[in-house]
Tab-separated table of C-alpha atoms in Angstrom:
chain	number	residue	atom	x	y	z
A	1	MET	CA	-14.090	-39.132	-75.181
A	2	THR	CA	-16.060	-39.003	-71.975
A	3	ARG	CA	-12.917	-38.531	-69.859
A	4	VAL	CA	-11.861	-35.542	-71.965
A	5	THR	CA	-15.295	-33.979	-71.580
A	6	ASP	CA	-15.253	-34.470	-67.785
A	7	ARG	CA	-11.769	-32.991	-67.547
A	8	SER	CA	-12.866	-29.946	-69.532
A	9	ALA	CA	-15.906	-29.458	-67.281
A	10	LEU	CA	-13.801	-29.604	-64.149
A	11	THR	CA	-11.355	-27.078	-65.596
A	12	CYS	CA	-14.155	-24.638	-66.435
A	13	THR	CA	-15.662	-25.017	-62.981
A	14	ALA	CA	-12.319	-24.265	-61.306
A	15	VAL	CA	-11.828	-21.182	-63.481
A	16	LEU	CA	-15.298	-19.927	-62.672
A	17	LEU	CA	-14.826	-20.511	-58.922
A	18	SER	CA	-11.467	-18.744	-58.980
A	19	ALA	CA	-12.965	-15.763	-60.772
A	20	ALA	CA	-15.865	-15.604	-58.337
A	21	MET	CA	-13.547	-15.712	-55.309
A	22	SER	CA	-11.320	-13.017	-56.778
A	23	HIS	CA	-14.334	-10.812	-57.391
A	24	ALA	CA	-15.605	-11.346	-53.820
A	25	ALA	CA	-12.191	-10.495	-52.368
A	26	TRP	CA	-11.993	-7.380	-54.539
A	27	ALA	CA	-15.480	-6.372	-53.458
A	28	GLN	CA	-14.561	-6.804	-49.772
A	29	SER	CA	-11.393	-4.715	-50.107
A	30	ALA	CA	-13.150	-2.087	-52.195
A	31	ALA	CA	-15.994	-1.614	-49.704
A	32	PRO	CA	-13.919	0.250	-47.034
A	33	THR	CA	-12.328	2.401	-49.714
A	34	THR	CA	-15.729	3.313	-51.053
A	35	ARG	CA	-16.888	4.151	-47.540
A	36	ALA	CA	-13.809	6.304	-46.958
A	37	GLU	CA	-14.322	8.134	-50.256
A	38	SER	CA	-17.972	8.793	-49.420
A	39	LEU	CA	-17.078	10.192	-45.998
A	40	PHE	CA	-14.313	12.302	-47.522
A	41	ALA	CA	-16.672	13.756	-50.133
A	42	GLN	CA	-19.216	14.703	-47.429
A	43	GLY	CA	-16.528	16.130	-45.161
A	44	LYS	CA	-14.925	18.126	-47.988
A	45	GLN	CA	-18.294	19.618	-48.890
A	46	ALA	CA	-18.961	20.656	-45.259
A	47	LEU	CA	-15.406	22.051	-45.021
A	48	GLU	CA	-15.902	24.240	-48.082
A	49	SER	CA	-18.994	25.636	-46.340
A	50	ASN	CA	-16.954	26.310	-43.181
A	51	ASP	CA	-19.176	23.829	-41.347
A	52	TYR	CA	-16.328	22.543	-39.207
A	53	ALA	CA	-18.603	20.872	-36.643
A	54	HIS	CA	-19.754	18.367	-39.294
A	55	ALA	CA	-16.653	18.324	-41.469
A	56	CYS	CA	-14.054	17.285	-38.855
A	57	PRO	CA	-15.793	14.063	-37.626
A	58	LEU	CA	-16.457	12.946	-41.236
A	59	LEU	CA	-12.867	13.548	-42.318
A	60	GLN	CA	-11.527	11.920	-39.131
A	61	GLU	CA	-13.558	8.754	-39.783
A	62	SER	CA	-12.523	8.691	-43.454
A	63	TYR	CA	-8.833	8.991	-42.530
A	64	GLY	CA	-9.230	6.185	-39.960
A	65	ILE	CA	-10.502	3.862	-42.728
A	66	ASP	CA	-8.086	4.968	-45.452
A	67	PRO	CA	-5.163	7.196	-44.310
A	68	ALA	CA	-4.850	9.065	-47.564
A	69	LEU	CA	-2.596	12.151	-47.782
A	70	GLY	CA	-5.327	14.373	-49.222
A	71	THR	CA	-7.711	13.400	-46.401
A	72	LEU	CA	-5.049	14.252	-43.783
A	73	LEU	CA	-4.493	17.710	-45.289
A	74	ALA	CA	-8.232	18.393	-45.297
A	75	LEU	CA	-8.501	17.197	-41.683
A	76	ALA	CA	-5.634	19.483	-40.620
A	77	VAL	CA	-7.342	22.456	-42.277
A	78	CYS	CA	-10.569	21.568	-40.421
A	79	HIS	CA	-8.822	21.337	-37.035
A	80	GLU	CA	-7.121	24.652	-37.673
A	81	GLY	CA	-10.524	26.145	-38.375
A	82	VAL	CA	-11.942	25.024	-34.997
A	83	GLY	CA	-8.928	26.361	-33.094
A	84	ARG	CA	-7.192	23.059	-32.358
A	85	THR	CA	-3.882	24.581	-33.325
A	86	ALA	CA	-1.581	21.941	-31.825
A	87	THR	CA	-3.506	19.070	-33.409
A	88	ALA	CA	-3.533	20.815	-36.815
A	89	TRP	CA	0.203	21.579	-36.494
A	90	ARG	CA	1.031	17.898	-35.929
A	91	GLU	CA	-1.188	16.800	-38.825
A	92	PHE	CA	0.383	19.320	-41.227
A	93	ARG	CA	3.860	18.085	-40.231
A	94	THR	CA	2.851	14.473	-40.908
A	95	ALA	CA	1.315	15.496	-44.227
A	96	ALA	CA	4.450	17.469	-45.199
A	97	ASP	CA	6.657	14.425	-44.551
A	98	GLY	CA	4.314	12.192	-46.558
A	99	ALA	CA	4.170	14.646	-49.448
A	100	ALA	CA	7.962	14.858	-49.486
A	101	ARG	CA	8.228	11.052	-49.760
A	102	GLU	CA	5.682	10.962	-52.571
A	103	GLY	CA	7.308	13.857	-54.388
A	104	ARG	CA	4.162	15.996	-54.147
A	105	THR	CA	5.892	19.367	-53.805
A	106	ASP	CA	2.620	21.274	-54.125
A	107	ARG	CA	1.143	19.530	-51.096
A	108	GLU	CA	4.422	19.837	-49.213
A	109	ARG	CA	4.504	23.610	-49.778
A	110	PHE	CA	0.859	23.880	-48.735
A	111	ALA	CA	1.525	22.010	-45.496
A	112	GLN	CA	4.720	23.987	-44.720
A	113	ALA	CA	2.901	27.303	-45.181
A	114	HIS	CA	0.327	26.286	-42.576
A	115	ILE	CA	3.029	24.969	-40.212
A	116	THR	CA	4.795	28.340	-40.281
A	117	LYS	CA	1.539	30.182	-39.736
A	118	LEU	CA	0.518	27.992	-36.763
A	119	GLU	CA	3.899	28.095	-35.024
A	120	ALA	CA	3.428	31.802	-34.306
A	121	HIS	CA	0.331	31.018	-32.210
A	122	LEU	CA	1.059	27.641	-30.605
A	123	SER	CA	0.501	27.294	-26.849
A	124	LYS	CA	2.639	24.962	-24.757
A	125	LEU	CA	2.317	23.009	-21.519
A	126	THR	CA	4.993	21.494	-19.295
A	127	VAL	CA	3.997	18.678	-16.941
A	128	ALA	CA	6.609	18.603	-14.171
A	129	VAL	CA	7.101	15.346	-12.279
A	130	SER	CA	9.200	14.920	-9.123
A	131	SER	CA	12.406	12.925	-9.467
A	132	ASP	CA	11.421	10.722	-6.507
A	133	SER	CA	8.102	9.711	-8.052
A	134	PRO	CA	6.776	6.262	-7.025
A	135	PRO	CA	7.461	3.205	-9.209
A	136	GLY	CA	4.903	2.567	-11.922
A	137	LEU	CA	3.776	6.199	-12.097
A	138	VAL	CA	1.529	7.013	-15.060
A	139	VAL	CA	0.818	10.620	-16.036
A	140	GLU	CA	-2.137	11.371	-18.292
A	141	VAL	CA	-3.252	14.453	-20.183
A	142	ASP	CA	-6.954	14.330	-21.051
A	143	GLY	CA	-6.967	10.567	-20.518
A	144	THR	CA	-3.960	9.852	-22.759
A	145	ALA	CA	-0.719	8.671	-21.179
A	146	LEU	CA	2.125	11.169	-21.492
A	147	PRO	CA	5.389	9.420	-22.502
A	148	VAL	CA	8.070	9.496	-19.824
A	149	ASP	CA	10.509	11.291	-22.162
A	150	GLN	CA	8.014	14.178	-22.362
A	151	TRP	CA	7.830	14.721	-18.594
A	152	GLY	CA	9.249	18.112	-17.677
A	153	THR	CA	9.506	19.305	-21.316
A	154	GLU	CA	7.369	21.797	-23.225
A	155	GLN	CA	4.745	20.181	-25.430
A	156	VAL	CA	2.408	21.944	-27.827
A	157	ILE	CA	-1.212	21.660	-26.733
A	158	ASP	CA	-4.602	22.762	-27.995
A	159	PRO	CA	-6.167	25.784	-26.277
A	160	GLY	CA	-8.915	25.074	-23.771
A	161	HIS	CA	-9.508	23.172	-20.530
A	162	HIS	CA	-7.293	20.155	-19.874
A	163	LEU	CA	-7.244	17.540	-17.117
A	164	ILE	CA	-3.947	16.223	-15.752
A	165	ALA	CA	-3.980	12.973	-13.772
A	166	ALA	CA	-1.411	10.684	-12.199
A	167	HIS	CA	-1.662	7.252	-10.610
A	168	ALA	CA	0.663	4.541	-9.356
A	169	PRO	CA	0.292	1.167	-7.640
A	170	ARG	CA	-0.618	1.369	-3.935
A	171	ARG	CA	-0.943	5.149	-4.115
A	172	GLN	CA	-3.925	7.473	-4.072
A	173	PRO	CA	-4.528	9.051	-7.506
A	174	TRP	CA	-3.816	12.723	-8.117
A	175	SER	CA	-5.560	15.081	-10.546
A	176	GLY	CA	-5.369	18.704	-11.598
A	177	ALA	CA	-6.619	21.004	-14.347
A	178	VAL	CA	-5.301	23.847	-16.453
A	179	ASP	CA	-6.840	26.326	-18.916
A	180	ILE	CA	-4.678	27.046	-21.951
A	181	GLY	CA	-5.075	30.316	-23.832
A	182	PRO	CA	-5.337	30.440	-27.652
A	183	GLU	CA	-2.344	32.702	-28.364
A	184	HIS	CA	1.150	31.506	-27.452
A	185	ASP	CA	0.224	30.641	-23.855
A	186	VAL	CA	2.943	28.827	-21.864
A	187	GLN	CA	2.025	27.076	-18.605
A	188	THR	CA	3.431	24.478	-16.210
A	189	VAL	CA	1.556	21.952	-14.087
A	190	THR	CA	3.406	20.134	-11.301
A	191	VAL	CA	2.170	16.664	-10.417
A	192	GLY	CA	1.595	16.578	-6.680
A	193	ALA	CA	2.771	13.884	-4.293
A	194	LEU	CA	0.772	10.664	-4.390
A	195	ALA	CA	-0.125	9.684	-0.837
A	196	PRO	CA	-0.157	5.998	0.174
A	197	GLU	CA	-3.469	4.242	-0.038
A	198	VAL	CA	-5.569	4.455	3.118
A	199	ALA	CA	-5.956	0.666	3.080
A	200	ASP	CA	-2.206	0.241	3.636
A	201	ALA	CA	-2.258	2.078	6.946
A	202	ALA	CA	-5.427	0.313	8.052
A	203	ALA	CA	-4.102	-3.153	7.140
A	204	SER	CA	-0.750	-2.818	8.882
A	205	PRO	CA	-0.728	-4.758	12.200
A	206	PRO	CA	-0.124	-2.883	15.442
A	207	PRO	CA	3.463	-2.993	16.717
A	208	ALA	CA	4.264	-5.920	18.992
A	209	THR	CA	4.817	-5.141	22.659
A	210	ASP	CA	5.665	-7.163	25.753
A	211	ALA	CA	4.276	-4.618	28.166
A	212	THR	CA	1.317	-5.760	30.215
A	213	PRO	CA	-1.504	-3.245	30.140
A	214	PRO	CA	-2.162	-1.641	33.506
A	215	PRO	CA	-5.261	-2.831	35.355
A	216	ALA	CA	-8.322	-0.757	34.806
A	217	SER	CA	-8.983	1.656	37.620
A	218	PRO	CA	-12.397	1.476	39.222
A	219	ASP	CA	-14.963	3.855	37.877
A	220	THR	CA	-15.616	6.337	40.647
A	221	SER	CA	-17.676	8.570	38.415
A	222	ALA	CA	-20.564	6.108	38.008
A	223	PRO	CA	-23.981	7.549	38.795
A	224	GLY	CA	-24.812	7.093	42.496
A	225	ALA	CA	-21.254	6.163	43.488
A	226	TRP	CA	-21.395	8.777	46.243
A	227	LYS	CA	-24.225	6.992	48.035
A	228	ARG	CA	-22.080	4.261	49.581
A	229	PRO	CA	-19.620	6.533	51.459
A	230	ALA	CA	-22.446	8.923	52.290
A	231	GLY	CA	-24.488	6.024	53.720
A	232	TRP	CA	-21.650	4.937	55.952
A	233	ILE	CA	-21.000	8.457	57.184
A	234	VAL	CA	-24.633	9.398	57.774
A	235	GLY	CA	-25.456	6.028	59.336
A	236	GLY	CA	-22.366	6.123	61.538
A	237	ALA	CA	-23.152	9.658	62.655
A	238	GLY	CA	-26.732	8.568	63.437
A	239	LEU	CA	-25.497	5.729	65.626
A	240	ALA	CA	-23.160	8.150	67.388
A	241	VAL	CA	-26.063	10.510	68.080
A	242	VAL	CA	-28.141	7.590	69.366
A	243	GLY	CA	-25.247	6.803	71.696
A	244	VAL	CA	-25.222	10.402	72.942
A	245	GLY	CA	-28.955	10.174	73.534
A	246	ALA	CA	-28.432	6.971	75.494
A	247	VAL	CA	-25.789	8.649	77.642
A	248	PHE	CA	-28.175	11.531	78.466
A	249	GLY	CA	-30.901	8.994	79.165
A	250	VAL	CA	-28.700	7.249	81.691
A	251	MET	CA	-27.832	10.628	83.215
A	252	ALA	CA	-31.529	11.512	83.485
A	253	ILE	CA	-32.349	8.249	85.242
A	254	THR	CA	-29.385	8.651	87.611
A	255	LYS	CA	-30.192	12.254	88.555
A	256	SER	CA	-33.879	11.500	88.964
A	257	SER	CA	-33.046	8.605	91.269
A	258	ASP	CA	-30.680	10.797	93.324
A	259	ALA	CA	-33.330	13.533	93.662
A	260	LYS	CA	-35.963	11.048	94.830
A	261	SER	CA	-33.626	9.656	97.451
A	262	LYS	CA	-33.321	13.081	99.080
A	263	CYS	CA	-37.054	13.826	99.197
A	264	SER	CA	-40.111	12.155	100.630
A	265	GLN	CA	-42.838	10.846	98.452
A	266	SER	CA	-45.248	13.662	99.411
A	267	SER	CA	-42.989	16.707	99.142
A	268	CYS	CA	-39.410	17.838	98.561
A	269	THR	CA	-37.856	20.881	100.246
A	270	ASP	CA	-34.194	20.096	99.502
A	271	SER	CA	-32.915	22.661	96.984
A	272	ALA	CA	-30.180	20.272	95.776
A	273	ALA	CA	-32.759	17.579	95.117
A	274	VAL	CA	-34.964	20.031	93.238
A	275	SER	CA	-31.962	21.082	91.070
A	276	GLU	CA	-31.031	17.460	90.333
A	277	ASN	CA	-34.613	16.702	89.407
A	278	GLN	CA	-34.610	19.636	86.997
A	279	ASP	CA	-31.307	18.422	85.468
A	280	ALA	CA	-32.826	14.980	85.105
A	281	LYS	CA	-35.731	16.410	83.096
A	282	THR	CA	-33.333	18.349	80.862
A	283	ALA	CA	-31.174	15.276	80.276
A	284	ALA	CA	-34.278	13.256	79.482
A	285	THR	CA	-35.356	15.834	76.882
A	286	VAL	CA	-31.874	15.841	75.265
A	287	SER	CA	-31.887	12.050	75.271
A	288	ASP	CA	-35.274	11.867	73.549
A	289	VAL	CA	-34.265	14.381	70.855
A	290	ALA	CA	-30.823	12.808	70.265
A	291	ILE	CA	-32.189	9.287	69.994
A	292	GLY	CA	-34.883	10.459	67.552
A	293	VAL	CA	-32.412	12.303	65.342
A	294	GLY	CA	-29.922	9.416	65.498
A	295	VAL	CA	-32.503	6.835	64.481
A	296	ALA	CA	-33.550	9.034	61.528
A	297	ALA	CA	-29.921	9.413	60.458
A	298	VAL	CA	-29.359	5.657	60.639
A	299	ALA	CA	-32.444	5.132	58.461
A	300	VAL	CA	-31.154	7.632	55.852
A	301	GLY	CA	-27.706	5.996	55.858
A	302	ALA	CA	-29.251	2.560	55.404
A	303	TRP	CA	-31.258	3.865	52.434
A	304	PHE	CA	-28.089	5.256	50.834
A	305	LEU	CA	-26.338	1.891	51.244
A	306	PHE	CA	-29.216	-0.130	49.812
A	307	THR	CA	-29.598	2.112	46.735
A	308	ALA	CA	-25.857	2.554	46.040
A	309	PRO	CA	-24.061	0.747	43.121
A	310	SER	CA	-22.260	-2.511	43.836
A	311	ALA	CA	-19.603	-2.176	46.503
A	312	PRO	CA	-15.856	-2.323	45.702
A	313	SER	CA	-13.821	-5.390	46.667
A	314	ALA	CA	-13.436	-6.141	50.348
A	315	SER	CA	-9.676	-5.552	50.198
A	316	ALA	CA	-10.220	-1.998	49.063
A	317	ALA	CA	-13.030	-1.197	51.495
A	318	LEU	CA	-12.418	1.200	54.384
A	319	PRO	CA	-14.835	0.215	57.198
A	320	ILE	CA	-16.494	2.992	59.218
A	321	VAL	CA	-17.534	1.734	62.665
A	322	PRO	CA	-19.522	3.803	65.193
A	323	PHE	CA	-18.675	3.473	68.881
A	324	VAL	CA	-20.429	4.484	72.113
A	325	GLY	CA	-18.647	4.808	75.438
A	326	ARG	CA	-19.794	5.672	78.949
A	327	GLU	CA	-19.059	9.339	78.502
A	328	GLN	CA	-18.313	9.645	74.740
A	329	ALA	CA	-19.516	8.500	71.326
A	330	GLY	CA	-18.306	8.779	67.694
A	331	ILE	CA	-17.192	6.855	64.582
A	332	ALA	CA	-13.873	5.132	63.738
A	333	LEU	CA	-12.156	4.317	60.411
A	334	ILE	CA	-10.487	0.885	60.595
A	335	ARG	CA	-7.614	-0.148	58.324
A	336	ALA	CA	-5.489	-3.272	58.709
A	337	TRP	CA	-1.755	-3.470	57.807
């Protein structure tokens, strides 16, 4: 007797659990439907008041939860009211097909009437793409990829401002925009060429070459580069002038000695001796001036050399050497071959 009672209790418990689970599952499946119906009721009320701004989002959300035919028709009417003619046209076509399958001729006629009305006002856009487009090209209209089979063909589109974009691997993206009119406007947008990414050109290695770069030429435009040649020239000229002064000094001493040899120590009446003595004084004056100027020039040349930039290599140098002879003086440029 006890076993029968236990078996009966277990059977009742299983029935109760099964009923509870079925009710919970029904409640879970009924919740979205209830939500969709509530949204539809609110959207339908706003639509009847021509409050499209509130009606369309409510009906769109309701149709996303429960894609009922009546909700789709109401949503198409709402989109038509806000001027989204292409969107409404597509929704009426979908609703007409669904009504035909369900045998709802009243809804099918309603949808077809709106389709005919909208087709007289539809605007269209053609997105032209070059035949040599890069591999992996993606074309988007307002952020939604345009199927490849719709490239270069007229497609109905809502009036307003639209963004066209294109991108492909290892290419710079392209974008454009177009404004579509509300009444049977027909426009074409051509996707421009997608340039290679800048990183590609920067990352490519320079072409290999066996040529040896030419040696760098010395910088002759460095500040103060002129001082070295100027120092040699001025210093050499100064030494040459000193040499000239020395020559006149020797002449002065010689002439003075000759004049003294022709005269006595107390007086001199020889006109030739007087003339030589006068020439000696003149030569002495020239000697003093020349030596003074020459020494100054040598000092200036030395200053130029000390303050000049570093000298070029010895093999490239061109020495400037002053010389003084018995009857001549000057400078010489020396070059070895």
